mmCIF file of C-alpha atoms and ligand atoms in Angstrom:
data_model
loop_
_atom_site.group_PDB
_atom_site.id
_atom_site.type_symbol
_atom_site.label_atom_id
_atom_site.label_comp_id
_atom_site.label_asym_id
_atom_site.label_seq_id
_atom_site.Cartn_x
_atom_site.Cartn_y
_atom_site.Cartn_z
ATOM 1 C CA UNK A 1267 3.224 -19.178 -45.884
ATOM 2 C CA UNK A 1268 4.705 -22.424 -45.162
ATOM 3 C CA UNK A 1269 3.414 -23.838 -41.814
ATOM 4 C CA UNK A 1270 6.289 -26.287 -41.614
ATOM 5 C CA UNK A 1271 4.521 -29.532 -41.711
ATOM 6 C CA UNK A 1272 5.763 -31.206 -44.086
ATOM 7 C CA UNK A 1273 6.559 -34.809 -42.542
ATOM 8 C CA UNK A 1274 5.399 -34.077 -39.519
ATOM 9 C CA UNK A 1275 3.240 -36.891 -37.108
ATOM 10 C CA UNK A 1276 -0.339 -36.069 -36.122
ATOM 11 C CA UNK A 1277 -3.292 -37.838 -34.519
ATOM 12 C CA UNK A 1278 -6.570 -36.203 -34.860
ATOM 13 C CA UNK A 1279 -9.146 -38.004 -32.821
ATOM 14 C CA UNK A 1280 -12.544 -38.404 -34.005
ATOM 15 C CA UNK A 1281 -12.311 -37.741 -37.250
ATOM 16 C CA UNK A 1282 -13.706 -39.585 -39.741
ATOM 17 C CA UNK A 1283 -15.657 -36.650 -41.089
ATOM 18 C CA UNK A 1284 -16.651 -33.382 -39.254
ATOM 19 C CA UNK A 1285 -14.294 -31.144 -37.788
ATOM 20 C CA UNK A 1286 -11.722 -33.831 -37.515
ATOM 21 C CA UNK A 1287 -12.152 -34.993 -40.533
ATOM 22 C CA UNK A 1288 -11.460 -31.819 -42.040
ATOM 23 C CA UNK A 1289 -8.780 -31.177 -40.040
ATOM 24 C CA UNK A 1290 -6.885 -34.171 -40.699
ATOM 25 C CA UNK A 1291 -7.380 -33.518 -44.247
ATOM 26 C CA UNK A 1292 -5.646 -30.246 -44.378
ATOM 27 C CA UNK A 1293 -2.949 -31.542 -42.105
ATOM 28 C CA UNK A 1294 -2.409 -34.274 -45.028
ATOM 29 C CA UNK A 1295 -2.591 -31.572 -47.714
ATOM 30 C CA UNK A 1296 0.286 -29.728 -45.129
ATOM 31 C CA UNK A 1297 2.544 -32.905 -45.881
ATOM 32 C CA UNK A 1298 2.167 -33.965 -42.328
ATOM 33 C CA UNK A 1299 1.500 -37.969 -41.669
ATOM 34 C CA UNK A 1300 -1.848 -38.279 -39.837
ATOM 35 C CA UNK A 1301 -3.349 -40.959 -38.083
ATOM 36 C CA UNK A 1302 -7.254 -40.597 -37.596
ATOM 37 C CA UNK A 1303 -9.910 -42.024 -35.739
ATOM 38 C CA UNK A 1304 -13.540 -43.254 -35.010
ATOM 39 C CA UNK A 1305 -15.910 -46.104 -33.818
ATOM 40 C CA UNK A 1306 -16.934 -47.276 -37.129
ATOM 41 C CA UNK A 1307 -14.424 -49.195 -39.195
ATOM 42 C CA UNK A 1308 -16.255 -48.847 -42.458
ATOM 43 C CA UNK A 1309 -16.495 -44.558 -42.547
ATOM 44 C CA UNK A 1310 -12.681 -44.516 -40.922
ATOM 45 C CA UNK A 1311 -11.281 -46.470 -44.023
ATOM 46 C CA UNK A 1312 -13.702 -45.105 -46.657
ATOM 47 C CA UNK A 1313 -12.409 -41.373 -45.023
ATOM 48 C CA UNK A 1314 -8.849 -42.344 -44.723
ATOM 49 C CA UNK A 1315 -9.127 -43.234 -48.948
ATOM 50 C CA UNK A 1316 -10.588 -40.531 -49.558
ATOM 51 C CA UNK A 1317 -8.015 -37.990 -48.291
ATOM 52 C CA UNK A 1318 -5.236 -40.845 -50.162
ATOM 53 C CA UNK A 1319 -6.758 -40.256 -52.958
ATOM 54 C CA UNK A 1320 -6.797 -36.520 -53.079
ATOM 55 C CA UNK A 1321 -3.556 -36.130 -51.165
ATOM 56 C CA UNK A 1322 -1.346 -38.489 -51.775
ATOM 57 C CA UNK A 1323 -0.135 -38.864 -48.021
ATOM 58 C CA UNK A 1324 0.076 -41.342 -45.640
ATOM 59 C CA UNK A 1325 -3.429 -42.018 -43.402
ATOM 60 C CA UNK A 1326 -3.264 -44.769 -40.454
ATOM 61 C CA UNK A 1327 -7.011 -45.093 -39.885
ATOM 62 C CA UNK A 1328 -7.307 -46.828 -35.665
ATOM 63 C CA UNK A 1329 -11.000 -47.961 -34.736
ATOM 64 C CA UNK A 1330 -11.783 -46.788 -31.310
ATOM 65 C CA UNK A 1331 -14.040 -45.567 -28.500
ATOM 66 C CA UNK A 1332 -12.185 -41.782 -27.346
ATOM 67 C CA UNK A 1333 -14.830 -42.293 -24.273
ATOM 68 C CA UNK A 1334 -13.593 -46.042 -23.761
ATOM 69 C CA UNK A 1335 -10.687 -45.527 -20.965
ATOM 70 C CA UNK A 1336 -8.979 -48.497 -22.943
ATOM 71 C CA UNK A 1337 -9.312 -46.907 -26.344
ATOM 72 C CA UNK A 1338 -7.381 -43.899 -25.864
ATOM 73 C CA UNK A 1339 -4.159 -45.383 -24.756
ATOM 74 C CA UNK A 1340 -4.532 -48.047 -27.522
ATOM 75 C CA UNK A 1341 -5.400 -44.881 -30.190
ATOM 76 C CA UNK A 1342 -2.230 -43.370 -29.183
ATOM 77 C CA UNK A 1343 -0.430 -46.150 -29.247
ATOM 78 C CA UNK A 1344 -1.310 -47.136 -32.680
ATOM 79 C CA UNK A 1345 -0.453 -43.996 -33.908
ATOM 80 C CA UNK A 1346 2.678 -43.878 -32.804
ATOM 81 C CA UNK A 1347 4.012 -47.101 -34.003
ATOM 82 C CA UNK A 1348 2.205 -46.663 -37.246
ATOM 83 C CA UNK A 1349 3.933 -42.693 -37.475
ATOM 84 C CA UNK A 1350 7.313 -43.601 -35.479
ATOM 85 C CA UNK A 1351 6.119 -41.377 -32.916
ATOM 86 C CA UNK A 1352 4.203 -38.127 -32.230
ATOM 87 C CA UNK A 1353 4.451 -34.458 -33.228
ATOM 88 C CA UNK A 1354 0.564 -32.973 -32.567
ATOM 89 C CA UNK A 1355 -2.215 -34.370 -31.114
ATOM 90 C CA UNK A 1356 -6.015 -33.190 -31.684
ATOM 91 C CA UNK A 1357 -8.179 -33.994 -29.325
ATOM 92 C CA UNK A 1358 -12.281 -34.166 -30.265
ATOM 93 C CA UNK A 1359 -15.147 -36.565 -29.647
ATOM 94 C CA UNK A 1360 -18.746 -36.606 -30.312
ATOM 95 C CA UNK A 1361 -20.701 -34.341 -28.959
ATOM 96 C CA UNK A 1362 -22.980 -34.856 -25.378
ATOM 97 C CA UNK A 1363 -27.233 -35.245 -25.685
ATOM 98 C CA UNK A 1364 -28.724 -32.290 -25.778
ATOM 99 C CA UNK A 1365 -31.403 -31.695 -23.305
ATOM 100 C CA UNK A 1366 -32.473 -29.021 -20.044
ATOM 101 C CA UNK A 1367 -31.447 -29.454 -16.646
ATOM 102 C CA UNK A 1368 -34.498 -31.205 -16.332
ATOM 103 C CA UNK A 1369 -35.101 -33.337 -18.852
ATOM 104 C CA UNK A 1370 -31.505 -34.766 -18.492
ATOM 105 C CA UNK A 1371 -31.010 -37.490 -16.668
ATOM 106 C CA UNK A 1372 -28.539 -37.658 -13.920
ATOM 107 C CA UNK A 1373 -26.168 -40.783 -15.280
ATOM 108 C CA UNK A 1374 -25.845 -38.589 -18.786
ATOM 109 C CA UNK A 1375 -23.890 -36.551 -16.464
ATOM 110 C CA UNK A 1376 -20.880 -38.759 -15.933
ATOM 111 C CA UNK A 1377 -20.657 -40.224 -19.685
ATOM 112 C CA UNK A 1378 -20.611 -36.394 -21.001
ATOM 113 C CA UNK A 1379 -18.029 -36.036 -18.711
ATOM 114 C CA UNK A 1380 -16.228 -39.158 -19.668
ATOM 115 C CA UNK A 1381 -16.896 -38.306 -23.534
ATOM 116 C CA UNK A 1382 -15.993 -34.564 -23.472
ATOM 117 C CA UNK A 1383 -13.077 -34.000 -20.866
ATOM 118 C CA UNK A 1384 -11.585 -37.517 -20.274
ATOM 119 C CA UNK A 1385 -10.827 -38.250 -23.609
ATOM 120 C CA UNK A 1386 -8.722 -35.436 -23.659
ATOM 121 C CA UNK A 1387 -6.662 -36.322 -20.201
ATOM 122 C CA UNK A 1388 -6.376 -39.979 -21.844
ATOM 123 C CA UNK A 1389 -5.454 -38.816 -25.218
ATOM 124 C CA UNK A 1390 -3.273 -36.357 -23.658
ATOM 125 C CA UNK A 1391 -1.512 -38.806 -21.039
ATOM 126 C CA UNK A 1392 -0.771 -41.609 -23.473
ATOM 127 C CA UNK A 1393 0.748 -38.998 -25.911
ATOM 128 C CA UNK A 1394 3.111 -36.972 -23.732
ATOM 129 C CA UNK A 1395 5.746 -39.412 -23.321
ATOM 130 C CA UNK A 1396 5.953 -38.476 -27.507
ATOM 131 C CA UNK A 1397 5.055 -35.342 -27.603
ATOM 132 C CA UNK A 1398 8.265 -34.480 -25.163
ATOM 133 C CA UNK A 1399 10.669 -35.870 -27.717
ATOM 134 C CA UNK A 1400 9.372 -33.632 -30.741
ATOM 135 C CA UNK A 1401 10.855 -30.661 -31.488
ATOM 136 C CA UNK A 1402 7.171 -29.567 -32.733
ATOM 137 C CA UNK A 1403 4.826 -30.927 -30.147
ATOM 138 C CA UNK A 1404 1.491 -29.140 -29.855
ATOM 139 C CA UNK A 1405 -1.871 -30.007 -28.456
ATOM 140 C CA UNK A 1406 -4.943 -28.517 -29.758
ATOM 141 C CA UNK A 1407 -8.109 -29.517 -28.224
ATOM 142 C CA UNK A 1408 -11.703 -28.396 -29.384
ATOM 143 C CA UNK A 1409 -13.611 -27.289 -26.947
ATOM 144 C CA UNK A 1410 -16.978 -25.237 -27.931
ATOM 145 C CA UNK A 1411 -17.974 -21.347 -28.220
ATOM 146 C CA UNK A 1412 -20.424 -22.485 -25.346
ATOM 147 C CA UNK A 1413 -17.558 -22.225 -23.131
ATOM 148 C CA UNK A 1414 -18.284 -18.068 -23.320
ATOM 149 C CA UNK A 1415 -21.915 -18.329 -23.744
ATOM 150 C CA UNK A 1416 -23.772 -20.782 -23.099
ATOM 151 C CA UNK A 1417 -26.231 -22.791 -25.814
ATOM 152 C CA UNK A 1418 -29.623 -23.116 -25.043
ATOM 153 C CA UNK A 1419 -30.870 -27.197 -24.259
ATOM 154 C CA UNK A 1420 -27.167 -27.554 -24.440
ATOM 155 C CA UNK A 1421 -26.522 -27.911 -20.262
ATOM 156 C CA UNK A 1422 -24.132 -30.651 -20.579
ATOM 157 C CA UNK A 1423 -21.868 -29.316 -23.359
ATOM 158 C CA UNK A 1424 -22.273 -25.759 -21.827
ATOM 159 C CA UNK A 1425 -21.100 -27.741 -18.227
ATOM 160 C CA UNK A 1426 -18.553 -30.543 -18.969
ATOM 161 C CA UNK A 1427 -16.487 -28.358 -21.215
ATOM 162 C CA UNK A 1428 -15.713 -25.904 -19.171
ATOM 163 C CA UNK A 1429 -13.388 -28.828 -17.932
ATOM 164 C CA UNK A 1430 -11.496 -29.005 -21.280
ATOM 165 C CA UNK A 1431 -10.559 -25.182 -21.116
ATOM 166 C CA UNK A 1432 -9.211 -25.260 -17.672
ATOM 167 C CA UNK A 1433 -7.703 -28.369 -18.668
ATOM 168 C CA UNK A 1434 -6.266 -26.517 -21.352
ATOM 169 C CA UNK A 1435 -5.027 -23.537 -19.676
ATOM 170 C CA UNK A 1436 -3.074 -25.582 -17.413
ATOM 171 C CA UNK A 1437 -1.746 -27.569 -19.649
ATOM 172 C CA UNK A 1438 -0.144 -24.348 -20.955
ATOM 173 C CA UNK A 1439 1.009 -23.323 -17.817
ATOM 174 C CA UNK A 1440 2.779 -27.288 -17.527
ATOM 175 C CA UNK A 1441 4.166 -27.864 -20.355
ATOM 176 C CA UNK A 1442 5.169 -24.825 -22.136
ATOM 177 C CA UNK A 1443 8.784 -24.451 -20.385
ATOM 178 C CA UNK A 1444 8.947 -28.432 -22.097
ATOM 179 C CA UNK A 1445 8.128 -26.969 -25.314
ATOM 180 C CA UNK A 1446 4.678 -28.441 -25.792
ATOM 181 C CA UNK A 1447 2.253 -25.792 -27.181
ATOM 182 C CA UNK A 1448 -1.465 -26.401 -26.288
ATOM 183 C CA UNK A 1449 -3.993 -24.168 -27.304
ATOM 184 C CA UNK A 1450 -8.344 -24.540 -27.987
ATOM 185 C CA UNK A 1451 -10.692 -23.695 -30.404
ATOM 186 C CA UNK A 1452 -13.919 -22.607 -29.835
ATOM 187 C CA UNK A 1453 -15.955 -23.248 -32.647
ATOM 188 C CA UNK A 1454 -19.608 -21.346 -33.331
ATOM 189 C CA UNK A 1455 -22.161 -23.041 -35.505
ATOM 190 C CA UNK A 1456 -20.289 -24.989 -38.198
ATOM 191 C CA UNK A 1457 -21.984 -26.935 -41.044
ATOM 192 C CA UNK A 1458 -20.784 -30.816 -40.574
ATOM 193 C CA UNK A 1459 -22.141 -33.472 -41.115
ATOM 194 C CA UNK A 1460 -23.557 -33.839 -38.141
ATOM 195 C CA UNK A 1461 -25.433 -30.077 -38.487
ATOM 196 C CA UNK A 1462 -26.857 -31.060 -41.636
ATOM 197 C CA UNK A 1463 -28.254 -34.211 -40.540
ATOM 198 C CA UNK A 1464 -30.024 -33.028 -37.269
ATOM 199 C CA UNK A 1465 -31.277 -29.891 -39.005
ATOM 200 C CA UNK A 1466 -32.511 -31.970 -41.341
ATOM 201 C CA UNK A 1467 -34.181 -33.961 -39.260
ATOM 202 C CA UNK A 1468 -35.783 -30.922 -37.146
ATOM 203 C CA UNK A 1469 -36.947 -29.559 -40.355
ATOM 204 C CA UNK A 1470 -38.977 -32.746 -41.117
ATOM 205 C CA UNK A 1471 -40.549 -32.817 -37.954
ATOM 206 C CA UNK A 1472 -41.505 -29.243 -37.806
ATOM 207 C CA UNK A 1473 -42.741 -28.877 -41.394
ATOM 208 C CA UNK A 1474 -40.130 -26.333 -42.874
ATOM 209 C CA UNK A 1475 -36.976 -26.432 -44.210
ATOM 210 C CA UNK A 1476 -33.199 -26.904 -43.204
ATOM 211 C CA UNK A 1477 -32.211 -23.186 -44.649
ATOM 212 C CA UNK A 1478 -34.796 -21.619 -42.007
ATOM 213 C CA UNK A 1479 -33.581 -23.289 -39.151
ATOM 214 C CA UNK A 1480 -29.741 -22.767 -40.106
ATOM 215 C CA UNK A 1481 -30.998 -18.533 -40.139
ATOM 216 C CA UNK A 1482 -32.150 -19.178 -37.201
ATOM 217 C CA UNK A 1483 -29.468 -20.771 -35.472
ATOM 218 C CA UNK A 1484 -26.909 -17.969 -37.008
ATOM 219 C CA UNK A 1485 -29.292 -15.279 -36.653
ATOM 220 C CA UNK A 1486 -27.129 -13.845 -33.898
ATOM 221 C CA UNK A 1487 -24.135 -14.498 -35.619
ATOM 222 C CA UNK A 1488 -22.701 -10.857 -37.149
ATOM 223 C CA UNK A 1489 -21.241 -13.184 -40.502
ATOM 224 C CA UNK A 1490 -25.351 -14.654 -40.763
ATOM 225 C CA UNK A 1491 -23.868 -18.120 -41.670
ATOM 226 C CA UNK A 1492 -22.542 -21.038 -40.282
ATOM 227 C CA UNK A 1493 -18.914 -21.562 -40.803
ATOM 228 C CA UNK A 1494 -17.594 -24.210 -43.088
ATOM 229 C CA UNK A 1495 -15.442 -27.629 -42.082
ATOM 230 C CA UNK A 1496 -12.649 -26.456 -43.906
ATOM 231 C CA UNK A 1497 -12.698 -23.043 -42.389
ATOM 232 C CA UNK A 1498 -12.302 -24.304 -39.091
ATOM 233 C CA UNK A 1499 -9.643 -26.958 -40.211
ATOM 234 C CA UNK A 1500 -7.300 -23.812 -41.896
ATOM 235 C CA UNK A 1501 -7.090 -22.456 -37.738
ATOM 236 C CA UNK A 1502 -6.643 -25.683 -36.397
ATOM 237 C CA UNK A 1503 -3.704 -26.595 -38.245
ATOM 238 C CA UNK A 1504 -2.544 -22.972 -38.156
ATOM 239 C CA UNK A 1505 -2.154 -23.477 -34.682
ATOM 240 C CA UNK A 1506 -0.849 -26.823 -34.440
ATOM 241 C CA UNK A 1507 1.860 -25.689 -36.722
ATOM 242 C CA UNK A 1508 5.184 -24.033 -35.999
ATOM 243 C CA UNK A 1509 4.094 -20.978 -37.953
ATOM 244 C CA UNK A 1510 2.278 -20.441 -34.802
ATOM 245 C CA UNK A 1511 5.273 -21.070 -32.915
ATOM 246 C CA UNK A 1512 4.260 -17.813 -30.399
ATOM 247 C CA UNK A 1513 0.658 -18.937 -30.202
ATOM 248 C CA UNK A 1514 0.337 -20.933 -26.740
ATOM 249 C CA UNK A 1515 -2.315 -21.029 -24.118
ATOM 250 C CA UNK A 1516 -4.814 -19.415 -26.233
ATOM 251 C CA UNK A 1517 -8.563 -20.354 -26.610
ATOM 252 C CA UNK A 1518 -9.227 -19.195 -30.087
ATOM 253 C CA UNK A 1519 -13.157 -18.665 -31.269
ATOM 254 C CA UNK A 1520 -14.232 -19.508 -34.937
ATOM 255 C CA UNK A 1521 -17.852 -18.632 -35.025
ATOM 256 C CA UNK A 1522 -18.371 -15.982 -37.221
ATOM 257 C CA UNK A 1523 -18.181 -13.361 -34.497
ATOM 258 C CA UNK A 1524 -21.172 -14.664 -32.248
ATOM 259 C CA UNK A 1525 -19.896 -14.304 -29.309
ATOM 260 C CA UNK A 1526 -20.153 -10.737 -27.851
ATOM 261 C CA UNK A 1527 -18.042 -10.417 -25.283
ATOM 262 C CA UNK A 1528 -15.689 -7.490 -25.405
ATOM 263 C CA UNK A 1529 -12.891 -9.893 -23.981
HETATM 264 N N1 LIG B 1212 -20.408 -28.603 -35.746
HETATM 265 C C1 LIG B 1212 -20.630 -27.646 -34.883
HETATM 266 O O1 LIG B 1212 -21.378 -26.681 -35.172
HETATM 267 C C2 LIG B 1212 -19.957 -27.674 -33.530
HETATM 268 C C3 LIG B 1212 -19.893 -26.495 -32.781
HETATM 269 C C4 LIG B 1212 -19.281 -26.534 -31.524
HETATM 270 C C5 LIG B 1212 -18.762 -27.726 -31.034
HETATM 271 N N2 LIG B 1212 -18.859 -28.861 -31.801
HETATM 272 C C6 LIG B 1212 -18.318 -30.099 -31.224
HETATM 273 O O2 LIG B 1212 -17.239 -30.564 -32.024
HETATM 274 C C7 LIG B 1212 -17.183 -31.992 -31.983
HETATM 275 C C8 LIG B 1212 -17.231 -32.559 -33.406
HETATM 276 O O3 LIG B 1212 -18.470 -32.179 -33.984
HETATM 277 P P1 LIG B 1212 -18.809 -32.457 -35.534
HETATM 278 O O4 LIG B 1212 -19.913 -31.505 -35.882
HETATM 279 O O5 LIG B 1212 -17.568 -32.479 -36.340
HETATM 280 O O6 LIG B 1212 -19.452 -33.934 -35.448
HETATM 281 P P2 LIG B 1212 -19.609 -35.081 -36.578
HETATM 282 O O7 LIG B 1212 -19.789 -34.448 -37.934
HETATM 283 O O8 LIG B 1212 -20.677 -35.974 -36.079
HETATM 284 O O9 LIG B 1212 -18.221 -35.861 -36.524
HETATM 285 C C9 LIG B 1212 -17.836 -36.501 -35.373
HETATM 286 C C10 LIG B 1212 -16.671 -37.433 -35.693
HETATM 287 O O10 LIG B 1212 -16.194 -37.971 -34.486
HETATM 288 C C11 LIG B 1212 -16.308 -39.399 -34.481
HETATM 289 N N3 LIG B 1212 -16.671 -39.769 -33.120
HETATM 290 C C12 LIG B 1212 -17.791 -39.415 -32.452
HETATM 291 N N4 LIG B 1212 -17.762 -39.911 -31.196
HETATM 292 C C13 LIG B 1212 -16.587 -40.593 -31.082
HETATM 293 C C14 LIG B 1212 -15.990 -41.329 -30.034
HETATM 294 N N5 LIG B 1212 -16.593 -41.475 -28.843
HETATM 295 N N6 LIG B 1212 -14.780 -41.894 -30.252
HETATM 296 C C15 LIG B 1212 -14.154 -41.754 -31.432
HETATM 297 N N7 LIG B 1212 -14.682 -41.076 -32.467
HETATM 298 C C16 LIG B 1212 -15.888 -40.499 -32.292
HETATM 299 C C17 LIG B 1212 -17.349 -39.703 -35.532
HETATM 300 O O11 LIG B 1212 -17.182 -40.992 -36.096
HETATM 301 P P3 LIG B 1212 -17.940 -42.291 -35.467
HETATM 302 O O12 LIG B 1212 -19.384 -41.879 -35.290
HETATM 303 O O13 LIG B 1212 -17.736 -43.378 -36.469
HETATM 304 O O14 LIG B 1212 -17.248 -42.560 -34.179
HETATM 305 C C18 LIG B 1212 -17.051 -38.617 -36.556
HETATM 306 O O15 LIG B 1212 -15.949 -38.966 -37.339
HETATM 307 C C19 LIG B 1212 -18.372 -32.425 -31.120
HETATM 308 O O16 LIG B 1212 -17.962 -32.587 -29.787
HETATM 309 C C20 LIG B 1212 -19.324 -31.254 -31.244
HETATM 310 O O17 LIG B 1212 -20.217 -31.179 -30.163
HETATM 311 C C21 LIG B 1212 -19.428 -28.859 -33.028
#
């Protein structure tokens, strides 16, 4: 199938390795022209060679805080005068601490909020001026299956990003008679980098090894494995593309079937 996006202009946020990172890499394998991001200058370039080097497309790498009010605008801004304008934008950041109800403190509240739902508005705001003049324009943020169920010493990601799906939603409702498709993902237990380093870490710690925590963590997933970078990058650019030119609105899970829900 071609998803039509070959030349196209895309800024994946956060995503100098991860979910973003993969995502921006299949967008580049697409054809499209991606911009991506992170705070580190060093991993952004070193990520933005590698997918050069096995792609052969254009990467604009722009250093920047998604949770820094300033940095979003700027982020967008770069990518648009480094792409000549804007055809889909990704929205992601980091994730927030983990922790209980109680062991969280109550400040932690307002950066998760800033981290996980305002960097979307900001992202979104700066890039809608662009995103009205494409004839391709969608928005794809990634929210978390927590959204449906939620994650155990997870109570700010299970809270704050319920923000980013009704944020989402009404996006769809707003901007889909101006053409602009916006749609989620919700994605399960998916082995990044980030995964592999803090079950790695747990495993130290408690004296056994990353493969028995990952069971454990997908035990409840029907599939019995986490999901795979690239696996969630094929659906995210899916949607973003005009092959999924119907698709709008929609909060789409990639987690191996653990959540239960009939609907
Ligand atoms: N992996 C999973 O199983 C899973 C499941 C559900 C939801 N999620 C959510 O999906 C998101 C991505 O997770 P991941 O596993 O791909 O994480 P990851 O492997 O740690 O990658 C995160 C990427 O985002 C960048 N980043 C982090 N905070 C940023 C910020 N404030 N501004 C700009 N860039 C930032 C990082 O680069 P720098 O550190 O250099 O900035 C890195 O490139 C998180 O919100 C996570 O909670 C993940």
């Amino acid at each position: 199938m071609d998803l039509g996006l070959e030349g196209a202009r895309v800024l994946v946020a956060a995503s100098s390795r991860g979910l973003g990172g993969a995502t921006a890499r299949r967008f580049s394998l697409e054809g499209a022209r991606v911009a991506i991001n992170g705070r580190h200058s060093a991993a952004l370039e070193q990520a933005a060679q590698a997918i050069r080097a096995e792609t052969g497309g254009e990467v604009v790498p722009l250093v920047g805080d998604v949770a820094n009010p300033d940095d979003a605008g700027r982020i967008v801004a770069g990518a648009v005068a480094a792409l000549g304008g804007l055809d889909i934008l990704v929205t992601n950041a980091g994730g927030p601490p983990p922790g209980s109800f109680e062991s969280v403190p109550l400040d932690a509240w307002q950066r998760a909020f800033e981290l996980s739902v305002m960097s979307a508005v900001r992202l979104i705001h700066a890039a809608l001026p662009y995103l009205r003049q494409s004839n391709r324009a969608a928005i794809l943020t990634i929210a978390s299956v927590s959204v449906k169920q939620p994650i155990d010493n997870l109570i700010l990601s299970n809270s704050v990003r319920m923000g980013v799906v009704g944020l989402t939603k009404s996006l769809a409702n707003e901007l889909g008679p101006q053409g602009i498709r916006v749609n989620s993902i919700l994605p399960g237990w998916t082995r990044t980098e980030r995964v592999t380093e803090l079950n790695a870490a747990r495993a130290e710690r408690e004296g056994r090894t990353p493969d028995e925590i990952a069971a454990e963590q997908t035990a409840g997933t029907p599939l019995r494995r986490m999901g795979t970078p690239e696996e969630f990058a094929n659906v995210a650019v899916f949607l973003c593309s005009p092959a999924a030119g119907y698709v709008h609105g929609a909060m789409i899970p990639v987690d191996g079937g653990s959540i239960r829900a009939t609907l």
